[in-house]
PDB file of C-alpha atoms in Angstrom:
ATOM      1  CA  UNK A   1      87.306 118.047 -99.703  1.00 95.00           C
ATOM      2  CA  UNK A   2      88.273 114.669-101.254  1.00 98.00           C
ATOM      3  CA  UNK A   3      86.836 111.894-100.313  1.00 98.00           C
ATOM      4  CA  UNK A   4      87.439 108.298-101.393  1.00 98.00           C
ATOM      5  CA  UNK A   5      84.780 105.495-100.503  1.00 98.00           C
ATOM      6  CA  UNK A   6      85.752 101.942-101.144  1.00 97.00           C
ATOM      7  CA  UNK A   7      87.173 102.038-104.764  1.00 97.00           C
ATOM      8  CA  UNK A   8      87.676  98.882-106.651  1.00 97.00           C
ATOM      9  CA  UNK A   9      89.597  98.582-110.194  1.00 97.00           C
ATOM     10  CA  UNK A  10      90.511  95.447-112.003  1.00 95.00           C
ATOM     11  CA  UNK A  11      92.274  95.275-114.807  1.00 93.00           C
ATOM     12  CA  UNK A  12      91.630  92.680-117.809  1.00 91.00           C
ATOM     13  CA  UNK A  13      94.353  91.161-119.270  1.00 89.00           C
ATOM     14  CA  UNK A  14      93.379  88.349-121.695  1.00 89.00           C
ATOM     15  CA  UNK A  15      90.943  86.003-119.968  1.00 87.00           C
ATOM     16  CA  UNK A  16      92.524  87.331-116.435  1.00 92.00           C
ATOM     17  CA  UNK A  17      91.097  89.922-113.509  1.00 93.00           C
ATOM     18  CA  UNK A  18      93.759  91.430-111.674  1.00 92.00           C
ATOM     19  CA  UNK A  19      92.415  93.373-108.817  1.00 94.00           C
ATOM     20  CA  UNK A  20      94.798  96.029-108.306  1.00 94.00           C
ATOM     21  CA  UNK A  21      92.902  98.139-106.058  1.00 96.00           C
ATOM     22  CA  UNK A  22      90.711  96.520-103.020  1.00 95.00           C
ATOM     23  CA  UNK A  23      88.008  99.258-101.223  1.00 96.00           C
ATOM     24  CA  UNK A  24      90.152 101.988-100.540  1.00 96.00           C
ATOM     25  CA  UNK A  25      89.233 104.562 -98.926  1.00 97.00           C
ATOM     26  CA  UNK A  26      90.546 108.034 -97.461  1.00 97.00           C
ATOM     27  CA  UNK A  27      90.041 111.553 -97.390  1.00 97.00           C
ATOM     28  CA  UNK A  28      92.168 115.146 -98.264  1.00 97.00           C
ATOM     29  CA  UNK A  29      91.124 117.899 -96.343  1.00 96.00           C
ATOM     30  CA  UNK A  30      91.659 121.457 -97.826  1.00 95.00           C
ATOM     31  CA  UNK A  31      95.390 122.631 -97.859  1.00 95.00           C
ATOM     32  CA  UNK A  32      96.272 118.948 -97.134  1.00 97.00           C
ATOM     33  CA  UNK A  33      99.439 117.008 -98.245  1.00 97.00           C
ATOM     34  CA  UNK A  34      98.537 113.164 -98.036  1.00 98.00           C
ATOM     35  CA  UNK A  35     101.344 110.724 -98.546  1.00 97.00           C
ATOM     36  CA  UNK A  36     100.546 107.224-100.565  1.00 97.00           C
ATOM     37  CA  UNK A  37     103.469 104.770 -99.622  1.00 95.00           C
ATOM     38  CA  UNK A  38     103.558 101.239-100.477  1.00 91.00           C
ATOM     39  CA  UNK A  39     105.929  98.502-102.683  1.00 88.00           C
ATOM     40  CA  UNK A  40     106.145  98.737-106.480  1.00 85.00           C
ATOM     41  CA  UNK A  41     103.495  97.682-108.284  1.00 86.00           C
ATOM     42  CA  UNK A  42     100.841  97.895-105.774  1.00 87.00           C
ATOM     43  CA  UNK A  43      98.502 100.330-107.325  1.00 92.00           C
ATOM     44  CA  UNK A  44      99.224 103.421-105.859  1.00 93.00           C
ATOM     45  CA  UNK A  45      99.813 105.500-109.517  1.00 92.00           C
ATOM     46  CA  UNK A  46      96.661 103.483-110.240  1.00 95.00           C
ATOM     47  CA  UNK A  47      94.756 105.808-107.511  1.00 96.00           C
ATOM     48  CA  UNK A  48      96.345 109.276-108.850  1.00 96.00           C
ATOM     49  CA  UNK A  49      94.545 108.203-112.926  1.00 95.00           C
ATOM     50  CA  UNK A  50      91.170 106.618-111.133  1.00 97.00           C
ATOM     51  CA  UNK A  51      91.621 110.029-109.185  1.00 98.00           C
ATOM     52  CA  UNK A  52      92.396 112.062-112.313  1.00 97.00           C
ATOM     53  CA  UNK A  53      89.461 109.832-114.412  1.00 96.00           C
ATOM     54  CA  UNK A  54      92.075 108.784-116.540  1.00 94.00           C
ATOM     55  CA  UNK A  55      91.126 104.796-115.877  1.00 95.00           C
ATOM     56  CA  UNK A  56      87.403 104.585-114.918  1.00 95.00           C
ATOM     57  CA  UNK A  57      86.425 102.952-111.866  1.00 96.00           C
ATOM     58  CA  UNK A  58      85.169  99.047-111.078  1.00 97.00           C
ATOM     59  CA  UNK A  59      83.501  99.659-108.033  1.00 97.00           C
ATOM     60  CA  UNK A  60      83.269 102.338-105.150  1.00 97.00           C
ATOM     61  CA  UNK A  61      83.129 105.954-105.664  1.00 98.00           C
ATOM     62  CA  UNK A  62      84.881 109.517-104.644  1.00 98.00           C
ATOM     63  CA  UNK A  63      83.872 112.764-104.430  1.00 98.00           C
ATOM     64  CA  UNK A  64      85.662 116.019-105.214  1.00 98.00           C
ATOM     65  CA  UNK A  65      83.930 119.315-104.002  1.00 97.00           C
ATOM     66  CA  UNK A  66      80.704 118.176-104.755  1.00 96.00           C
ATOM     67  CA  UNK A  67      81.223 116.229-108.071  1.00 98.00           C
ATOM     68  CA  UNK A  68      80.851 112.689-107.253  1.00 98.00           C
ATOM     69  CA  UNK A  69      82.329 110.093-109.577  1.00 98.00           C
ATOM     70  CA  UNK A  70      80.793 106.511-110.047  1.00 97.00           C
ATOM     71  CA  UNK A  71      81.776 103.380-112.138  1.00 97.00           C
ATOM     72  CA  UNK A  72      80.213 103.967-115.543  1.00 95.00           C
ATOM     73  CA  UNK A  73      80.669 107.913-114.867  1.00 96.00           C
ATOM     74  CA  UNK A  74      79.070 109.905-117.905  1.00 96.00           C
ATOM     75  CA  UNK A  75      81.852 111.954-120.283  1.00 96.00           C
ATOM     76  CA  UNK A  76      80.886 115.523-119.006  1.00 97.00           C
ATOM     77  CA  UNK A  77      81.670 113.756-115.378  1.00 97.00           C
ATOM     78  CA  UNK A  78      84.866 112.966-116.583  1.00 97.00           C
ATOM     79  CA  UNK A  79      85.259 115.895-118.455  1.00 95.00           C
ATOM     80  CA  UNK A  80      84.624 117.903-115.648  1.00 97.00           C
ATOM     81  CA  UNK A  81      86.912 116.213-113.027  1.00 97.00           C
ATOM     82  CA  UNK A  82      89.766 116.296-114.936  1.00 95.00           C
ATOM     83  CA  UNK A  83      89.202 120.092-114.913  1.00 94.00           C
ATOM     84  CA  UNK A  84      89.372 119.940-111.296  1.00 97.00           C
ATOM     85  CA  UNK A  85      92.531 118.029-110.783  1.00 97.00           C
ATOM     86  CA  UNK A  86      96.361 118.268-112.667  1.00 94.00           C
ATOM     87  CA  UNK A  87      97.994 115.864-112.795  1.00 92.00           C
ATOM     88  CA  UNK A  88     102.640 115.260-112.611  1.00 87.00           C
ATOM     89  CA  UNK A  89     103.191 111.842-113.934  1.00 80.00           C
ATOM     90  CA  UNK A  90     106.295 109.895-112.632  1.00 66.00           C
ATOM     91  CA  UNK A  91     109.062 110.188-115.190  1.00 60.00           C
ATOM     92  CA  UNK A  92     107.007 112.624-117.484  1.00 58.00           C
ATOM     93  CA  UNK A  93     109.313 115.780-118.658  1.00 66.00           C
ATOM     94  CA  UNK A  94     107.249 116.649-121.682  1.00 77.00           C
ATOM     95  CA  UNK A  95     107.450 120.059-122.245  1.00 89.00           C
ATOM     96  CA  UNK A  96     106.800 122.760-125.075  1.00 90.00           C
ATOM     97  CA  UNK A  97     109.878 124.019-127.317  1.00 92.00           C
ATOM     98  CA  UNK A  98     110.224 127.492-126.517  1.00 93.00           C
ATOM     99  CA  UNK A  99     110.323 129.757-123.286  1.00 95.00           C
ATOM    100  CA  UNK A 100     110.134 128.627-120.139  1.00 96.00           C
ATOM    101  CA  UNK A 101     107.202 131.125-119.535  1.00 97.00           C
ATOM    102  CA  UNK A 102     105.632 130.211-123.150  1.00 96.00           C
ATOM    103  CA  UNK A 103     105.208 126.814-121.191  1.00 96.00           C
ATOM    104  CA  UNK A 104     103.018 127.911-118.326  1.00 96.00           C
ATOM    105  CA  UNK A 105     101.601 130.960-120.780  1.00 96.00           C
ATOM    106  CA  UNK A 106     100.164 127.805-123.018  1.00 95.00           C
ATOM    107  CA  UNK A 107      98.461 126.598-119.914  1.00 94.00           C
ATOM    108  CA  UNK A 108      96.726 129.270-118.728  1.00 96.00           C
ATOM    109  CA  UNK A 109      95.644 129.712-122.032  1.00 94.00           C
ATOM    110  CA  UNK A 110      94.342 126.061-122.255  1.00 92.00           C
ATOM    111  CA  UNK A 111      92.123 127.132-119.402  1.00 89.00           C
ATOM    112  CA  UNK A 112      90.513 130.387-121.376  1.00 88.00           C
ATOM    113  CA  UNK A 113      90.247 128.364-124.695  1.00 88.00           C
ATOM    114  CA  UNK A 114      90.870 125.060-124.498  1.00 86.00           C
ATOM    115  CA  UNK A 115      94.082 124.772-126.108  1.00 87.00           C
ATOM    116  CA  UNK A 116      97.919 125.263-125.441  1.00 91.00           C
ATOM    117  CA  UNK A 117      98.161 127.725-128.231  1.00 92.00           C
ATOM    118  CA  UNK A 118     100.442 130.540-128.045  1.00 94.00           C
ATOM    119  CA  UNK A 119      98.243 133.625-127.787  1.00 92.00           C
ATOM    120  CA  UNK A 120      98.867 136.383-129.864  1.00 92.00           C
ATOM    121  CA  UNK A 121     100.963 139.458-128.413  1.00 93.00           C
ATOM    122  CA  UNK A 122      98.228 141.854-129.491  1.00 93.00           C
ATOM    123  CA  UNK A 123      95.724 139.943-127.964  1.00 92.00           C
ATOM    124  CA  UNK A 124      94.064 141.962-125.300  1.00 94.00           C
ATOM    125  CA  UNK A 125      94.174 139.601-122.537  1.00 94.00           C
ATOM    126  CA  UNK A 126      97.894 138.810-123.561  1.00 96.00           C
ATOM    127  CA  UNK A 127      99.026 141.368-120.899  1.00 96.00           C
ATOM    128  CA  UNK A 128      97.173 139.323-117.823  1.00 96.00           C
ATOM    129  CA  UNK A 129      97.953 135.731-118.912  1.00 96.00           C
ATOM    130  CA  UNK A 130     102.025 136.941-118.951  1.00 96.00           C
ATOM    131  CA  UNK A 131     102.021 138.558-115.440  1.00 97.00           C
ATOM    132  CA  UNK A 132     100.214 135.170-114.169  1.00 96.00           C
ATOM    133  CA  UNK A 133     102.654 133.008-115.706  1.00 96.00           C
ATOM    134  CA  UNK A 134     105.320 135.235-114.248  1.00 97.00           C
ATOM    135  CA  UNK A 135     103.349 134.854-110.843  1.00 96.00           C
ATOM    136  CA  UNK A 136     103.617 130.884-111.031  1.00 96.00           C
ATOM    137  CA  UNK A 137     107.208 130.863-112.050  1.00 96.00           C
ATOM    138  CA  UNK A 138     107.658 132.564-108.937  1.00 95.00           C
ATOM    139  CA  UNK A 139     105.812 130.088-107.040  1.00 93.00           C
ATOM    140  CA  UNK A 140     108.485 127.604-108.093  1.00 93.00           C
ATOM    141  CA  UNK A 141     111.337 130.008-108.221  1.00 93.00           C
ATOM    142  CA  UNK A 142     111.894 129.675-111.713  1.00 95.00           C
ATOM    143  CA  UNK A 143     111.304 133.396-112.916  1.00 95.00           C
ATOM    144  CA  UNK A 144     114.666 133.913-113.570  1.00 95.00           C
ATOM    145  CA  UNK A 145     114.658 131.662-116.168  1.00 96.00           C
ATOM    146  CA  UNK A 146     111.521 132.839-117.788  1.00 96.00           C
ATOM    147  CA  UNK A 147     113.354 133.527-120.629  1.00 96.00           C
ATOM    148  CA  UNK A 148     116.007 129.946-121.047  1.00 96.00           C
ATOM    149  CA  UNK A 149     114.830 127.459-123.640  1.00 94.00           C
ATOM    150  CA  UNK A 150     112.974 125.127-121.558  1.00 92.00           C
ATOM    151  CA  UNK A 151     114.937 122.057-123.099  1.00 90.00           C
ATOM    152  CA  UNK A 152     118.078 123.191-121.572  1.00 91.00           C
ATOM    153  CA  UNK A 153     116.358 123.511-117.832  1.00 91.00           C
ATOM    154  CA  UNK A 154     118.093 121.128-115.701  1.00 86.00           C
ATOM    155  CA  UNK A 155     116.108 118.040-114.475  1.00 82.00           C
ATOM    156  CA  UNK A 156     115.027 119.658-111.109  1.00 83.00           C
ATOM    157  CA  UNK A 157     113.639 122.934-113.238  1.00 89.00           C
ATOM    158  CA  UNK A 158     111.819 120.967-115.690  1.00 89.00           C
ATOM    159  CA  UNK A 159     110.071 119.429-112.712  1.00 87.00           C
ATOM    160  CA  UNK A 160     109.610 122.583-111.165  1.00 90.00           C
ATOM    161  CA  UNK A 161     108.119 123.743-114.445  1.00 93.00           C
ATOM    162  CA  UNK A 162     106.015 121.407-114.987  1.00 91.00           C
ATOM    163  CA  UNK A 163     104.558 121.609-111.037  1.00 91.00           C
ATOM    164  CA  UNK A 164     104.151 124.970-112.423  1.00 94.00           C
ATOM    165  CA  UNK A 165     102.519 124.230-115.142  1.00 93.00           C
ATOM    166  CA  UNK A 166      99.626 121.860-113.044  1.00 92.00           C
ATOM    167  CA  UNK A 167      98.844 124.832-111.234  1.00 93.00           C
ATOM    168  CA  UNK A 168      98.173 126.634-113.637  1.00 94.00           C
ATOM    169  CA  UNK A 169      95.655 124.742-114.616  1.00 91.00           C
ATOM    170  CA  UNK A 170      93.861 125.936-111.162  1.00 92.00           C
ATOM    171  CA  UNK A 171      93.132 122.559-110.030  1.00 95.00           C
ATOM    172  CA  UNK A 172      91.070 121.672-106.702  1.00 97.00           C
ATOM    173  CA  UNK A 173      93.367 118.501-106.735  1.00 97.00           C
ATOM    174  CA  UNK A 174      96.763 118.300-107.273  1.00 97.00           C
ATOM    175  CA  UNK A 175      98.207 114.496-108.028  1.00 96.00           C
ATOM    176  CA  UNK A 176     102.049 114.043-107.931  1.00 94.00           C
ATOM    177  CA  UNK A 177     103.908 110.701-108.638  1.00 92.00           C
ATOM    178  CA  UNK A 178     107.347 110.862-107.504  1.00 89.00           C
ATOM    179  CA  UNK A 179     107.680 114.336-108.215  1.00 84.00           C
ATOM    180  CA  UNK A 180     111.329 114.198-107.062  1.00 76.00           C
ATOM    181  CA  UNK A 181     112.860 111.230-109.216  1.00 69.00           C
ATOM    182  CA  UNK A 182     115.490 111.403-111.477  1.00 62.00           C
ATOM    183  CA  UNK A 183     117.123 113.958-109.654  1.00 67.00           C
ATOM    184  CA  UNK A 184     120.073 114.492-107.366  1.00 72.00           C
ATOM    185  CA  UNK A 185     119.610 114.934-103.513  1.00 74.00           C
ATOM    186  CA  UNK A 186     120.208 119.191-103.990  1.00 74.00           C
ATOM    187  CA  UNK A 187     117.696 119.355-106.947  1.00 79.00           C
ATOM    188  CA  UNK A 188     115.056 117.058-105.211  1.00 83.00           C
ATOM    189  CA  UNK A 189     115.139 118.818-102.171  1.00 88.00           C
ATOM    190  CA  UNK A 190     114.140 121.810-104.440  1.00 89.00           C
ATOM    191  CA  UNK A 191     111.502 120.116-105.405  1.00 88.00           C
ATOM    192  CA  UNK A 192     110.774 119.581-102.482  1.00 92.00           C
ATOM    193  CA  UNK A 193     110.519 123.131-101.136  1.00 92.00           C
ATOM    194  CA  UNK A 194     108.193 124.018-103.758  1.00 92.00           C
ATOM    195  CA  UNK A 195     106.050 121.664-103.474  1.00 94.00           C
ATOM    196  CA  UNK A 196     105.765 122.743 -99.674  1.00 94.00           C
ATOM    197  CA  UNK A 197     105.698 126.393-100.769  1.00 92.00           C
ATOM    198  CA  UNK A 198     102.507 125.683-103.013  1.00 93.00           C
ATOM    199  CA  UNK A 199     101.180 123.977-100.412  1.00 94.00           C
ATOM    200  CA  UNK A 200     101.231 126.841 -97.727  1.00 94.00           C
ATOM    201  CA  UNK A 201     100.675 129.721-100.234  1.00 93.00           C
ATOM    202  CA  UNK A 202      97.630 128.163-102.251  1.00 94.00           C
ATOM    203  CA  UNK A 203      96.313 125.285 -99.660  1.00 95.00           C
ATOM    204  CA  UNK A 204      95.033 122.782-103.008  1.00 95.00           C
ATOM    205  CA  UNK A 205      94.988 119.557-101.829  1.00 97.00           C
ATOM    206  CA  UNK A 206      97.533 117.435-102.378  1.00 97.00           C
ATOM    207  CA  UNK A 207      98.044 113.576-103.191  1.00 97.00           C
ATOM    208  CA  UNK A 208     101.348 112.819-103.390  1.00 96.00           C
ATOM    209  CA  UNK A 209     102.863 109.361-103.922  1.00 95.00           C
ATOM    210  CA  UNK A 210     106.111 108.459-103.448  1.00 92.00           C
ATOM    211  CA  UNK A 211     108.159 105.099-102.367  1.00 88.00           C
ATOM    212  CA  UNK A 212     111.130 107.547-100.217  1.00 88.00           C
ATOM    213  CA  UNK A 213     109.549 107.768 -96.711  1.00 91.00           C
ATOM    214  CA  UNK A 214     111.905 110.930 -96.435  1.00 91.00           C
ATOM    215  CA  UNK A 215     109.985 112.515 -99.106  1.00 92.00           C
ATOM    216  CA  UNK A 216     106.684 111.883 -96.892  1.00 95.00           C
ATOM    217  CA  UNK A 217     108.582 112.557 -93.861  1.00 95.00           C
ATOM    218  CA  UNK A 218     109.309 115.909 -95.385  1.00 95.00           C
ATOM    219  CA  UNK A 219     106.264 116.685 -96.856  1.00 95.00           C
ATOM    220  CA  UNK A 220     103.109 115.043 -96.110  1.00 96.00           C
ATOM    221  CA  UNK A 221     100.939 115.817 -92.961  1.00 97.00           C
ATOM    222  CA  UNK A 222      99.331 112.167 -93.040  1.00 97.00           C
ATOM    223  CA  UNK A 223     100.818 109.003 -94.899  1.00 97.00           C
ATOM    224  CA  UNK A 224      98.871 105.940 -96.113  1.00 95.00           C
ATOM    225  CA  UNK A 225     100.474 102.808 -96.610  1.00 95.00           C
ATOM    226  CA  UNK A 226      98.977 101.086 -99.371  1.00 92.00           C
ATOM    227  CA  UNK A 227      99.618  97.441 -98.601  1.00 87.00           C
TER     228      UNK A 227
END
């Protein structure tokens, strides 16, 4: 379970505190969708890097399946968090040159070493890591085009593939920000679908934030607004 206890976090600018988020506080339970709605500007991608210990906390706290994150939070806290949760920035297609699969291959891989190398064909575990790429492609309905150059994917399959590439990461948390921008109304509602399909296959909490009530409408099974 998530939960969030009255987190503060300013930001400095010059000789200027802006107080962008004010003691907020909620929960995820497992297999959980929560929507964050609110107006530009008001913080609410702030929550998913304070969430993903990307920006460190002012004040408050949260806790993540027994890890518990303070202000002042030591490295190997951080470390460890970000472990826990993946993370789909708004806007963010940055993908690996290659295969589609070599993309989600690199992450698993990440997980066993550490870092989105290729691994080696001979390698004995090379075998396992392909079949569970294969298995998350599927999860996102993009193992047809294991094989297409991933920077020829069109704008709903590179988000697809990189949803598929957060998970696997195998994180407790799973933080979207407008996972379905930049596309067209057929390709988001793709999105969409996966998203929900993750949702009821693997139950990982989900935060997702989004400024479309249709895409909370759609997905979430509570919504926040974030005033």
């Amino acid at each position: 379970m998530l939960k969030v206890n009255n987190i503060v976090k300013d930001y400095v600018i010059d000789s200027d505190t802006i107080r962008v988020l004010n003691e907020i506080s909620f929960d995820i339970k497992e297999g959980e969708i929560l929507g964050i709605i609110g107006r530009s500007g008001g913080g609410k991608s702030t929550i998913l890097k304070v969430l993903r210990g990307i920006e460190p906390l002012t004040g408050g706290s949260f806790e993540l399946d027994g890890l518990t994150i303070k202000p002042g939070a030591h490295v190997d806290q951080i470390k460890k968090l970000q472990k826990m949760t993946a993370i789909h920035l708004q806007r963010n297609f940055g993908l690996w040159p290659g295969a589609t699969y070599e993309n989600v291959l690199r992450r698993l891989n990440a997980v066993r070493c550490g870092y989105e190398i290729l691994p080696d064909k001979d390698a004995p575990y090379y075998d396992e890591l392909y079949e569970q790429s294969m298995e998350y492609l599927k999860l996102v309905n993009l193992d047809k085009k294991a094989e297409h150059f991933s920077a020829v994917l069109s704008g709903g399959e590179k988000q697809r593939l990189l949803i598929a590439r957060q998970l696997a990461a195998k994180p407790h948390l799973l933080l979207l920000d407008e996972p379905a921008t930049m596309t067209c109304p057929a390709t988001k509602q793709e999105v969409l679908d996966t998203i929900k399909n993750v949702n009821e296959k693997l139950k990982i909490k989900t935060l997702v934030v989004s400024h479309l009530p249709e895409v909370h409408s759609y997905l979430a099974h509570r919504v926040l607004w974030l005033e």
